[in-house]
Short mmCIF file of C-alpha atoms (C1' of nucleotides) in Angstrom, two decimals:
data_model
loop_
_atom_site.label_atom_id
_atom_site.label_comp_id
_atom_site.label_asym_id
_atom_site.label_seq_id
_atom_site.Cartn_x
_atom_site.Cartn_y
_atom_site.Cartn_z
CA UNK A 27 -8.17 -2.15 32.75
CA UNK A 28 -10.50 -3.95 30.36
CA UNK A 29 -11.38 -1.13 28.02
CA UNK A 30 -7.81 0.17 28.03
CA UNK A 31 -6.63 -2.98 26.31
CA UNK A 32 -9.00 -2.36 23.45
CA UNK A 33 -7.87 1.21 23.07
CA UNK A 34 -4.23 0.19 23.20
CA UNK A 35 -4.73 -2.42 20.52
CA UNK A 36 -6.53 0.06 18.32
CA UNK A 37 -3.77 2.63 18.69
CA UNK A 38 -0.91 0.26 18.05
CA UNK A 39 -2.74 -1.24 15.09
CA UNK A 40 -3.36 2.18 13.57
CA UNK A 41 0.30 3.07 13.68
CA UNK A 42 1.61 -0.28 12.55
CA UNK A 43 -0.91 -0.75 9.76
CA UNK A 44 -0.32 2.73 8.48
CA UNK A 45 3.44 2.63 8.55
CA UNK A 46 4.09 -0.87 7.28
CA UNK A 47 0.84 -1.66 5.54
CA UNK A 48 -1.99 -3.91 6.67
CA UNK A 49 -0.64 -7.07 5.09
CA UNK A 50 2.85 -6.62 6.44
CA UNK A 51 1.69 -6.46 10.06
CA UNK A 52 0.79 -9.73 11.73
CA UNK A 53 -1.44 -10.11 14.73
CA UNK A 54 1.56 -11.42 16.63
CA UNK A 55 3.43 -8.17 16.06
CA UNK A 56 0.54 -6.04 17.23
CA UNK A 57 0.01 -8.21 20.28
CA UNK A 58 3.70 -7.97 21.15
CA UNK A 59 3.63 -4.20 20.71
CA UNK A 60 0.68 -3.87 23.07
CA UNK A 61 2.24 -6.37 25.47
CA UNK A 62 -0.61 -8.81 25.43
CA UNK A 63 -1.31 -12.29 24.13
CA UNK A 64 -2.53 -12.64 20.57
CA UNK A 65 -5.65 -14.34 21.81
CA UNK A 66 -6.53 -11.26 23.85
CA UNK A 67 -6.42 -9.30 20.65
CA UNK A 68 -8.72 -11.79 18.96
CA UNK A 69 -11.00 -11.56 21.93
CA UNK A 70 -11.62 -7.86 21.29
CA UNK A 71 -11.56 -8.11 17.52
CA UNK A 72 -12.73 -11.54 16.36
CA UNK A 73 -10.67 -11.41 13.17
CA UNK A 74 -7.97 -9.31 11.57
CA UNK A 75 -10.53 -7.85 9.20
CA UNK A 76 -12.58 -6.70 12.16
CA UNK A 77 -9.54 -4.98 13.58
CA UNK A 78 -8.73 -3.26 10.30
CA UNK A 79 -12.31 -2.12 10.00
CA UNK A 80 -12.34 -0.76 13.55
CA UNK A 81 -9.14 1.16 12.88
CA UNK A 82 -10.58 2.69 9.72
CA UNK A 83 -13.90 3.59 11.27
CA UNK A 84 -12.10 5.26 14.12
CA UNK A 85 -9.94 7.21 11.68
CA UNK A 86 -12.98 8.27 9.68
CA UNK A 87 -14.75 9.39 12.82
CA UNK A 88 -11.79 11.40 14.06
CA UNK A 89 -11.52 12.96 10.63
CA UNK A 90 -15.18 13.90 10.61
CA UNK A 91 -14.95 15.45 14.04
CA UNK A 92 -11.86 17.45 13.12
CA UNK A 93 -13.49 18.69 9.94
CA UNK A 94 -16.69 19.73 11.67
CA UNK A 95 -14.71 21.62 14.27
CA UNK A 96 -12.66 23.34 11.59
CA UNK A 97 -15.79 24.42 9.76
CA UNK A 98 -17.34 25.84 12.89
CA UNK A 99 -14.24 27.73 13.94
CA UNK A 100 -13.64 29.31 10.51
CA UNK A 101 -15.46 32.50 9.63
CA UNK A 102 -18.28 32.63 7.13
CA UNK A 103 -16.24 32.88 3.91
CA UNK A 104 -16.37 29.62 1.92
CA UNK A 105 -12.74 29.92 0.82
CA UNK A 106 -11.66 30.26 4.43
CA UNK A 107 -13.79 27.29 5.33
CA UNK A 108 -12.31 25.14 2.61
CA UNK A 109 -8.81 26.08 3.64
CA UNK A 110 -9.69 25.30 7.25
CA UNK A 111 -10.97 21.89 6.23
CA UNK A 112 -7.90 21.11 4.18
CA UNK A 113 -5.70 22.14 7.07
CA UNK A 114 -7.77 20.04 9.43
CA UNK A 115 -7.30 17.04 7.19
CA UNK A 116 -3.62 17.39 6.56
CA UNK A 117 -2.65 18.19 10.11
CA UNK A 118 -3.22 14.65 11.40
CA UNK A 119 -2.10 13.29 8.03
CA UNK A 120 1.25 15.00 8.46
CA UNK A 121 1.63 14.22 12.12
CA UNK A 122 0.71 10.58 11.61
CA UNK A 123 1.50 9.67 8.00
CA UNK A 124 0.20 6.28 9.03
CA UNK A 125 -3.34 7.54 8.60
CA UNK A 126 -3.00 8.53 4.98
CA UNK A 127 -1.24 5.27 4.20
CA UNK A 128 -4.14 3.42 5.69
CA UNK A 129 -6.78 5.38 3.84
CA UNK A 130 -4.94 4.78 0.59
CA UNK A 131 -5.14 1.08 1.29
CA UNK A 132 -8.91 1.12 1.65
CA UNK A 133 -9.57 0.31 -1.99
CA UNK A 134 -7.37 -2.75 -1.71
CA UNK A 135 -8.96 -4.17 1.39
CA UNK A 136 -11.97 -6.42 1.54
CA UNK A 137 -15.07 -4.68 0.12
CA UNK A 138 -16.96 -4.94 3.38
CA UNK A 139 -14.29 -2.99 5.16
CA UNK A 140 -14.20 -0.40 2.41
CA UNK A 141 -17.94 0.13 2.39
CA UNK A 142 -18.05 0.55 6.13
CA UNK A 143 -15.43 3.29 5.80
CA UNK A 144 -17.37 4.99 3.03
CA UNK A 145 -20.63 4.98 4.90
CA UNK A 146 -18.92 6.60 7.85
CA UNK A 147 -17.90 9.56 5.69
CA UNK A 148 -20.97 9.72 3.50
CA UNK A 149 -23.01 12.20 5.59
CA UNK A 150 -20.10 14.61 5.70
CA UNK A 151 -19.57 14.35 1.96
CA UNK A 152 -23.23 14.96 1.26
CA UNK A 153 -23.31 18.01 3.48
CA UNK A 154 -20.18 19.35 1.81
CA UNK A 155 -21.70 19.02 -1.64
CA UNK A 156 -24.85 20.80 -0.56
CA UNK A 157 -22.79 23.58 1.00
CA UNK A 158 -20.64 24.02 -2.11
CA UNK A 159 -23.68 24.24 -4.35
CA UNK A 160 -25.21 26.86 -2.11
CA UNK A 161 -22.10 29.01 -2.09
CA UNK A 162 -21.62 28.63 -5.83
CA UNK A 163 -25.14 29.88 -6.36
CA UNK A 164 -24.34 32.83 -4.14
CA UNK A 165 -21.31 33.49 -6.34
CA UNK A 166 -18.83 33.29 -3.49
CA UNK A 167 -16.93 30.40 -4.99
CA UNK A 168 -16.06 29.50 -8.55
CA UNK A 169 -18.82 27.56 -10.23
CA UNK A 170 -17.65 23.99 -10.78
CA UNK A 171 -18.48 20.38 -10.25
CA UNK A 172 -18.11 19.66 -6.54
CA UNK A 173 -16.03 16.68 -7.57
CA UNK A 174 -13.50 19.05 -9.08
CA UNK A 175 -13.31 20.92 -5.83
CA UNK A 176 -13.00 17.68 -3.91
CA UNK A 177 -10.32 16.58 -6.34
CA UNK A 178 -8.39 19.79 -5.87
CA UNK A 179 -8.60 19.55 -2.11
CA UNK A 180 -7.56 15.95 -2.23
CA UNK A 181 -4.64 16.73 -4.52
CA UNK A 182 -3.57 19.45 -2.13
CA UNK A 183 -3.75 17.23 0.91
CA UNK A 184 -1.93 14.33 -0.69
CA UNK A 185 0.52 16.73 -2.23
CA UNK A 186 1.17 18.17 1.18
CA UNK A 187 1.24 14.93 3.09
CA UNK A 188 3.21 12.77 0.72
CA UNK A 189 5.67 15.33 -0.52
CA UNK A 190 8.30 14.63 2.11
CA UNK A 191 8.04 10.92 1.39
CA UNK A 192 8.17 11.41 -2.35
CA UNK A 193 10.94 13.99 -2.30
CA UNK A 194 12.91 11.63 -0.13
CA UNK A 195 12.28 8.82 -2.59
CA UNK A 196 14.22 10.72 -5.22
CA UNK A 197 16.96 11.57 -2.76
CA UNK A 198 15.95 14.98 -1.40
CA UNK A 199 15.84 15.64 2.32
CA UNK A 200 13.52 18.61 2.75
CA UNK A 201 13.75 20.56 6.00
CA UNK A 202 10.61 21.32 7.96
CA UNK A 203 10.90 24.99 7.04
CA UNK A 204 10.97 24.10 3.38
CA UNK A 205 7.99 21.83 3.79
CA UNK A 206 6.06 24.59 5.50
CA UNK A 207 6.71 26.88 2.54
CA UNK A 208 5.55 24.21 0.12
CA UNK A 209 2.35 23.80 2.07
CA UNK A 210 1.69 27.52 2.16
CA UNK A 211 2.14 27.73 -1.58
CA UNK A 212 -0.06 24.75 -2.29
CA UNK A 213 -2.81 26.25 -0.17
CA UNK A 214 -2.47 29.55 -1.99
CA UNK A 215 -2.89 27.73 -5.28
CA UNK A 216 -5.97 25.95 -4.04
CA UNK A 217 -7.46 29.24 -2.94
CA UNK A 218 -6.68 30.90 -6.25
CA UNK A 219 -8.26 27.97 -8.03
CA UNK A 220 -11.51 28.36 -6.17
CA UNK A 221 -11.82 32.13 -6.22
CA UNK A 222 -14.75 33.08 -8.47
CA UNK A 223 -13.78 34.66 -11.78
CA UNK A 224 -14.96 38.26 -11.70
CA UNK B 13 10.43 -19.08 -25.60
CA UNK B 14 13.03 -18.45 -22.94
CA UNK B 15 13.08 -14.70 -22.80
CA UNK B 16 9.30 -14.49 -23.14
CA UNK B 17 8.86 -16.20 -19.80
CA UNK B 18 10.86 -13.49 -18.11
CA UNK B 19 8.86 -10.76 -19.75
CA UNK B 20 5.60 -12.47 -18.86
CA UNK B 21 6.62 -12.79 -15.24
CA UNK B 22 7.64 -9.15 -15.12
CA UNK B 23 4.36 -8.02 -16.61
CA UNK B 24 2.15 -10.14 -14.40
CA UNK B 25 4.14 -9.13 -11.34
CA UNK B 26 3.83 -5.43 -12.18
CA UNK B 27 0.07 -5.66 -12.39
CA UNK B 28 -0.42 -7.89 -9.39
CA UNK B 29 2.00 -6.02 -7.12
CA UNK B 30 0.49 -2.70 -8.08
CA UNK B 31 -3.13 -3.70 -7.66
CA UNK B 32 -2.95 -5.82 -4.53
CA UNK B 33 0.31 -4.65 -3.01
CA UNK B 34 3.66 -6.38 -2.93
CA UNK B 35 3.08 -8.20 0.34
CA UNK B 36 -0.33 -9.46 -0.64
CA UNK B 37 0.94 -11.20 -3.76
CA UNK B 38 2.73 -14.50 -3.29
CA UNK B 39 5.13 -16.06 -5.74
CA UNK B 40 2.64 -18.89 -6.16
CA UNK B 41 -0.02 -16.48 -7.38
CA UNK B 42 2.29 -14.85 -9.90
CA UNK B 43 3.50 -18.20 -11.15
CA UNK B 44 -0.08 -19.39 -11.57
CA UNK B 45 -0.99 -16.20 -13.41
CA UNK B 46 1.89 -16.66 -15.84
CA UNK B 47 1.11 -20.35 -16.13
CA UNK B 48 4.50 -21.54 -15.01
CA UNK B 49 5.98 -23.33 -12.03
CA UNK B 50 7.08 -21.23 -9.10
CA UNK B 51 10.59 -22.52 -9.48
CA UNK B 52 10.76 -21.16 -13.01
CA UNK B 53 10.00 -17.77 -11.54
CA UNK B 54 12.76 -18.18 -8.99
CA UNK B 55 15.05 -19.22 -11.79
CA UNK B 56 14.68 -15.84 -13.48
CA UNK B 57 14.52 -13.83 -10.28
CA UNK B 58 16.46 -15.54 -7.49
CA UNK B 59 14.28 -14.01 -4.77
CA UNK B 60 11.07 -12.08 -4.40
CA UNK B 61 13.06 -8.95 -3.60
CA UNK B 62 14.90 -9.34 -6.89
CA UNK B 63 11.60 -9.55 -8.70
CA UNK B 64 10.22 -6.47 -6.97
CA UNK B 65 13.37 -4.58 -7.77
CA UNK B 66 13.25 -5.62 -11.43
CA UNK B 67 9.65 -4.49 -11.66
CA UNK B 68 10.49 -1.12 -10.16
CA UNK B 69 13.57 -0.56 -12.27
CA UNK B 70 11.57 -1.38 -15.37
CA UNK B 71 8.86 1.06 -14.34
CA UNK B 72 11.44 3.76 -13.66
CA UNK B 73 13.07 3.19 -17.01
CA UNK B 74 9.81 3.32 -18.91
CA UNK B 75 8.94 6.48 -17.03
CA UNK B 76 12.28 8.07 -17.91
CA UNK B 77 11.90 7.19 -21.56
CA UNK B 78 8.36 8.54 -21.71
CA UNK B 79 9.43 11.76 -20.03
CA UNK B 80 12.41 12.29 -22.31
CA UNK B 81 10.21 11.73 -25.35
CA UNK B 82 7.62 14.17 -24.03
CA UNK B 83 10.27 16.83 -23.47
CA UNK B 84 11.65 16.43 -26.97
CA UNK B 85 8.25 16.54 -28.64
CA UNK B 86 7.06 19.64 -26.76
CA UNK B 87 8.01 23.06 -28.08
CA UNK B 88 10.49 25.31 -26.40
CA UNK B 89 8.24 26.93 -23.78
CA UNK B 90 9.01 25.61 -20.27
CA UNK B 91 5.34 25.64 -19.26
CA UNK B 92 4.48 23.51 -22.28
CA UNK B 93 7.31 21.19 -21.43
CA UNK B 94 6.22 20.78 -17.84
CA UNK B 95 2.68 20.07 -18.94
CA UNK B 96 3.98 17.54 -21.44
CA UNK B 97 5.97 15.82 -18.71
CA UNK B 98 3.03 15.71 -16.34
CA UNK B 99 0.86 14.27 -19.08
CA UNK B 100 3.55 11.74 -19.92
CA UNK B 101 3.67 10.65 -16.30
CA UNK B 102 -0.03 10.41 -15.66
CA UNK B 103 -0.89 8.68 -18.91
CA UNK B 104 0.62 5.33 -17.87
CA UNK B 105 -0.40 6.04 -14.28
CA UNK B 106 -4.02 6.31 -15.34
CA UNK B 107 -3.94 3.42 -17.75
CA UNK B 108 -2.24 1.19 -15.23
CA UNK B 109 -3.02 2.48 -11.74
CA UNK B 110 -0.89 -0.43 -10.62
CA UNK B 111 2.22 1.59 -11.36
CA UNK B 112 1.41 4.44 -9.02
CA UNK B 113 0.47 2.01 -6.30
CA UNK B 114 3.83 0.35 -6.69
CA UNK B 115 5.78 3.58 -6.63
CA UNK B 116 3.96 4.61 -3.48
CA UNK B 117 5.14 1.42 -1.87
CA UNK B 118 8.78 2.11 -2.56
CA UNK B 119 9.39 3.81 0.74
CA UNK B 120 8.07 0.74 2.56
CA UNK B 121 10.14 -1.81 0.72
CA UNK B 122 13.62 -2.96 1.60
CA UNK B 123 16.11 -0.06 1.42
CA UNK B 124 18.19 -1.76 -1.25
CA UNK B 125 15.22 -1.94 -3.55
CA UNK B 126 14.30 1.66 -2.84
CA UNK B 127 17.79 2.97 -3.50
CA UNK B 128 18.01 1.12 -6.76
CA UNK B 129 14.79 2.80 -7.83
CA UNK B 130 16.05 6.22 -6.80
CA UNK B 131 19.34 5.87 -8.61
CA UNK B 132 17.45 4.97 -11.76
CA UNK B 133 15.61 8.29 -11.66
CA UNK B 134 18.39 10.45 -10.27
CA UNK B 135 19.90 11.62 -13.60
CA UNK B 136 16.49 12.70 -14.81
CA UNK B 137 15.79 14.57 -11.61
CA UNK B 138 19.12 16.35 -11.72
CA UNK B 139 18.62 17.41 -15.30
CA UNK B 140 15.14 18.67 -14.48
CA UNK B 141 16.45 20.79 -11.63
CA UNK B 142 19.13 22.30 -13.83
CA UNK B 143 16.58 23.04 -16.53
CA UNK B 144 14.18 24.69 -14.11
CA UNK B 145 16.91 26.91 -12.70
CA UNK B 146 17.92 27.97 -16.17
CA UNK B 147 14.38 28.87 -17.18
CA UNK B 148 13.73 30.68 -13.91
CA UNK B 149 16.81 32.80 -14.53
CA UNK B 150 15.49 33.57 -18.00
CA UNK B 151 12.23 34.63 -16.35
CA UNK B 152 10.09 32.21 -18.31
CA UNK B 153 8.83 30.42 -15.24
CA UNK B 154 7.94 31.64 -11.77
CA UNK B 155 10.96 31.78 -9.52
CA UNK B 156 10.66 29.09 -6.89
CA UNK B 157 12.37 26.19 -5.23
CA UNK B 158 12.46 23.34 -7.78
CA UNK B 159 11.09 21.19 -5.01
CA UNK B 160 7.96 23.28 -4.95
CA UNK B 161 7.56 22.76 -8.65
CA UNK B 162 8.20 19.06 -8.26
CA UNK B 163 5.68 19.00 -5.45
CA UNK B 164 3.06 20.75 -7.54
CA UNK B 165 3.62 18.39 -10.45
CA UNK B 166 3.45 15.44 -8.14
CA UNK B 167 0.28 16.70 -6.51
CA UNK B 168 -1.23 17.14 -9.96
CA UNK B 169 -0.29 13.67 -11.07
CA UNK B 170 -1.51 11.96 -7.94
CA UNK B 171 -4.57 14.14 -7.92
CA UNK B 172 -5.28 13.08 -11.46
CA UNK B 173 -4.39 9.44 -11.09
CA UNK B 174 -5.97 8.71 -7.73
CA UNK B 175 -9.07 10.83 -8.08
CA UNK B 176 -11.22 8.11 -9.59
CA UNK B 177 -10.14 5.76 -6.85
CA UNK B 178 -10.72 8.30 -4.13
CA UNK B 179 -14.00 9.58 -5.51
CA UNK B 180 -15.18 6.00 -5.69
CA UNK B 181 -14.09 5.44 -2.11
CA UNK B 182 -16.66 8.00 -0.98
CA UNK B 183 -19.27 6.52 -3.27
CA UNK B 184 -18.99 8.60 -6.44
CA UNK B 185 -18.73 6.92 -9.82
CA UNK B 186 -17.18 9.52 -12.11
CA UNK B 187 -17.61 9.04 -15.86
CA UNK B 188 -14.58 9.22 -18.10
CA UNK B 189 -15.81 12.50 -19.54
CA UNK B 190 -15.98 13.98 -16.05
CA UNK B 191 -12.52 12.71 -15.27
CA UNK B 192 -11.15 14.29 -18.42
CA UNK B 193 -12.59 17.63 -17.34
CA UNK B 194 -11.04 17.29 -13.90
CA UNK B 195 -7.68 16.60 -15.48
CA UNK B 196 -7.90 19.55 -17.79
CA UNK B 197 -8.71 21.83 -14.89
CA UNK B 198 -5.94 20.49 -12.71
CA UNK B 199 -3.45 21.04 -15.50
CA UNK B 200 -4.72 24.59 -15.98
CA UNK B 201 -4.13 25.24 -12.28
CA UNK B 202 -0.64 23.84 -12.47
CA UNK B 203 0.10 26.08 -15.42
CA UNK B 204 -1.30 29.13 -13.68
CA UNK B 205 0.77 28.32 -10.64
CA UNK B 206 3.99 28.27 -12.62
CA UNK B 207 3.40 31.27 -14.83
CA UNK B 208 5.84 34.02 -13.84
CA UNK B 209 4.28 36.97 -12.03
CA UNK B 210 4.54 39.98 -14.33
"C1'" DG C 17 -21.38 -20.42 48.35
"C1'" DA C 18 -22.60 -21.79 43.72
"C1'" DA C 19 -22.97 -20.23 39.12
"C1'" DT C 20 -21.99 -17.17 35.62
"C1'" DC C 21 -19.49 -13.70 33.22
"C1'" DT C 22 -15.28 -11.27 31.79
"C1'" DG C 23 -10.80 -10.91 30.30
"C1'" DT C 24 -6.65 -13.07 29.77
"C1'" DC C 25 -3.73 -16.82 28.99
"C1'" DT C 26 -1.08 -21.30 26.82
"C1'" DA C 27 -1.17 -24.80 23.50
"C1'" DC C 28 -2.12 -26.09 19.15
"C1'" DC C 29 -3.24 -26.33 14.01
"C1'" DA C 30 -3.97 -26.16 9.04
"C1'" DA C 31 -2.77 -23.23 5.32
"C1'" DC C 32 0.37 -20.64 3.13
"C1'" DT C 33 4.99 -18.31 2.55
"C1'" DG C 34 9.64 -17.76 0.30
"C1'" DG C 35 13.14 -20.69 -0.82
"C1'" DT C 36 16.16 -25.28 -1.59
"C1'" DA C 37 17.39 -29.77 -3.84
"C1'" DG C 38 17.68 -32.03 -7.47
"C1'" DA C 39 15.65 -34.58 -11.69
"C1'" DC C 40 15.12 -34.14 -16.56
"C1'" DA C 41 14.62 -32.94 -21.54
"C1'" DG C 42 16.23 -30.50 -25.35
"C1'" DA C 43 19.68 -27.48 -27.50
"C1'" DT C 44 24.69 -26.23 -28.01
"C1'" DT C 45 29.46 -26.98 -27.63
"C1'" DT C 46 33.44 -29.83 -27.58
"C1'" DA D 22 29.02 -39.16 -29.22
"C1'" DA D 23 30.00 -37.10 -24.95
"C1'" DA D 24 29.61 -33.20 -22.11
"C1'" DT D 25 27.69 -29.03 -20.89
"C1'" DC D 26 24.27 -25.52 -20.67
"C1'" DT D 27 19.49 -23.77 -20.43
"C1'" DG D 28 15.01 -23.67 -18.96
"C1'" DT D 29 11.53 -25.99 -16.80
"C1'" DC D 30 9.65 -29.10 -13.67
"C1'" DT D 31 8.14 -31.92 -9.03
"C1'" DA D 32 8.96 -32.67 -4.32
"C1'" DC D 33 9.96 -30.90 -0.18
"C1'" DC D 34 10.92 -27.82 3.98
"C1'" DA D 35 11.10 -24.66 7.83
"C1'" DG D 36 8.96 -20.47 9.35
"C1'" DT D 37 4.97 -17.62 9.75
"C1'" DT D 38 0.14 -16.61 9.42
"C1'" DG D 39 -4.75 -16.07 11.03
"C1'" DG D 40 -7.56 -18.56 13.86
"C1'" DT D 41 -9.52 -22.46 17.30
"C1'" DA D 42 -9.92 -25.01 21.81
"C1'" DG D 43 -10.08 -24.75 26.05
"C1'" DA D 44 -8.00 -23.77 30.86
"C1'" DC D 45 -8.13 -20.47 34.48
"C1'" DA D 46 -8.50 -16.50 37.76
"C1'" DG D 47 -11.05 -12.79 39.49
"C1'" DA D 48 -15.34 -10.16 39.71
"C1'" DT D 49 -20.50 -10.18 39.67
"C1'" DT D 50 -24.89 -12.17 40.12
"C1'" DC D 51 -28.06 -15.39 41.97
#
DNA sequence: GAATCTGTCTACCAACTGGTAGACAGATTT
DNA sequence: AAATCTGTCTACCAGTTGGTAGACAGATTC
C-alpha cells in the first residue's frame, strides 16, 4: 500500500490546490479527501511547502513528457510542431484546469518552490530556443525573438484554457462546440503569426 | 480624515490581495499596512468578504470608465476602437499586475462577490456585443462570434500582462524595451485576426 | 526472539484567523 | 449643556492552521 498513499496524496493535492488555490486548502482537507490522517500526509511530505513543491515538479515533469511526445509525433514542419506543442499543453490544461491555476500561482509561492519548478522546465526551454533559432535561420518560421514566439504560444494556451472561465465570469455559458471553434481559430491565428513573410 | 481611511484601506487591499492572493492576506496585515487598527477596517467594511467585494467593484468601475474613455477618444474605425480598448485594459493591468491577479481570482471567491463583479461589467459587455454585431453587418470587421473576439482580446491582454511574469518563471528577465516590442506584435496579430477577409 | 524499520495513528500546541464587545474622544445636533 | 453620532481604539474569543511528540502494529533484519 505504502507508495499508493503518496500517489493518492499527490493527486488529491494537485486537484485541490489547483481548483481552490494553495492557501485555501488546508492539510486537514487533503488528508480527509485521501482518507488518511494528517500526520500520514506530513510523514510523506514533511511540510506543506514540500507538498506544493512535489505537486509542481510532478506537473512540470508531466508537461515535459507530453511536450516531448508531441514533438516526436509531429512531422518535420516547425509550424506543425509548434501547434502540436500548444495542443499538448492545453489538452491537460483544459481537462484539469487545476493545473493552470497552480502554475499561475507559482510566482506567488515561496521562491524555493518557484525555482525548483523553473529548473525542471529549463532544459526544455533551452532546447526550444535552440530549435526555433535553427528553423528561423532556415527560413521556415518567421524571424523573431523566441520570447515573442513563447509569448504568443502562452497567450494562445491561456486564451484557450481560461476562456470558459472568463466568459463565464461575465455571464456567458459557452457550449463545448463553441469552445472548440474558439480554439481552432486561436490556433489558426498563432499559425498565421508564425508563418514566414514571403 | 474619515473618508481617507476608507480610500487607504481600499488601495492597500487592492495591492495586497492582487499580489499575494485574497486568502493569503489577513485583515491584520492590511490594517498594519494602512497604519490603523483592525477594528477600524471592520468598521468601514463589516467583513472581509465586503472588503473583497468593494475592491472588485472599484476595479470593475475603473475598468469601465477607462474603456469608455478609450472608445470615445478613438476614431470611428472598429479595429482602432478595439485596439484602444485592449490598450486601455492592459495599461492598468501592466502597471498594477495586482488587478489581473484579483480578477483571475473572481471565479474562486464566494458567488455573491463574483456576481456583484459580473453585474458591474454586464452593461459594458452588452453594449460591446451590440457594437460588434453592428460593425460586422457593415463589413468593417471580420464576421465572427463576439465571444471569439472577446476571447482574442482577452488572450491578448493576458498574454501582454502576464508575459513578464511567465517569462521570468522560466528564468528570462525581459527588458522593458523587449516587452514593448512583444506588445506591439501581439496587438498587430489581434488586428490582423479581426480584419475582414476581402 | 530481539531489535529495528516503516507507515500509520491519536493527542496536543502555539500562532494566527475573522469577528465581537465595548470604551472613549471629538464633532454635531438638539 | 445634554445627547447623539462618528471614527477610532484595546481587549478578547472561538475556530482553524501548520506542525510536533510520541504510541503502536506489522514487516524485516540481525
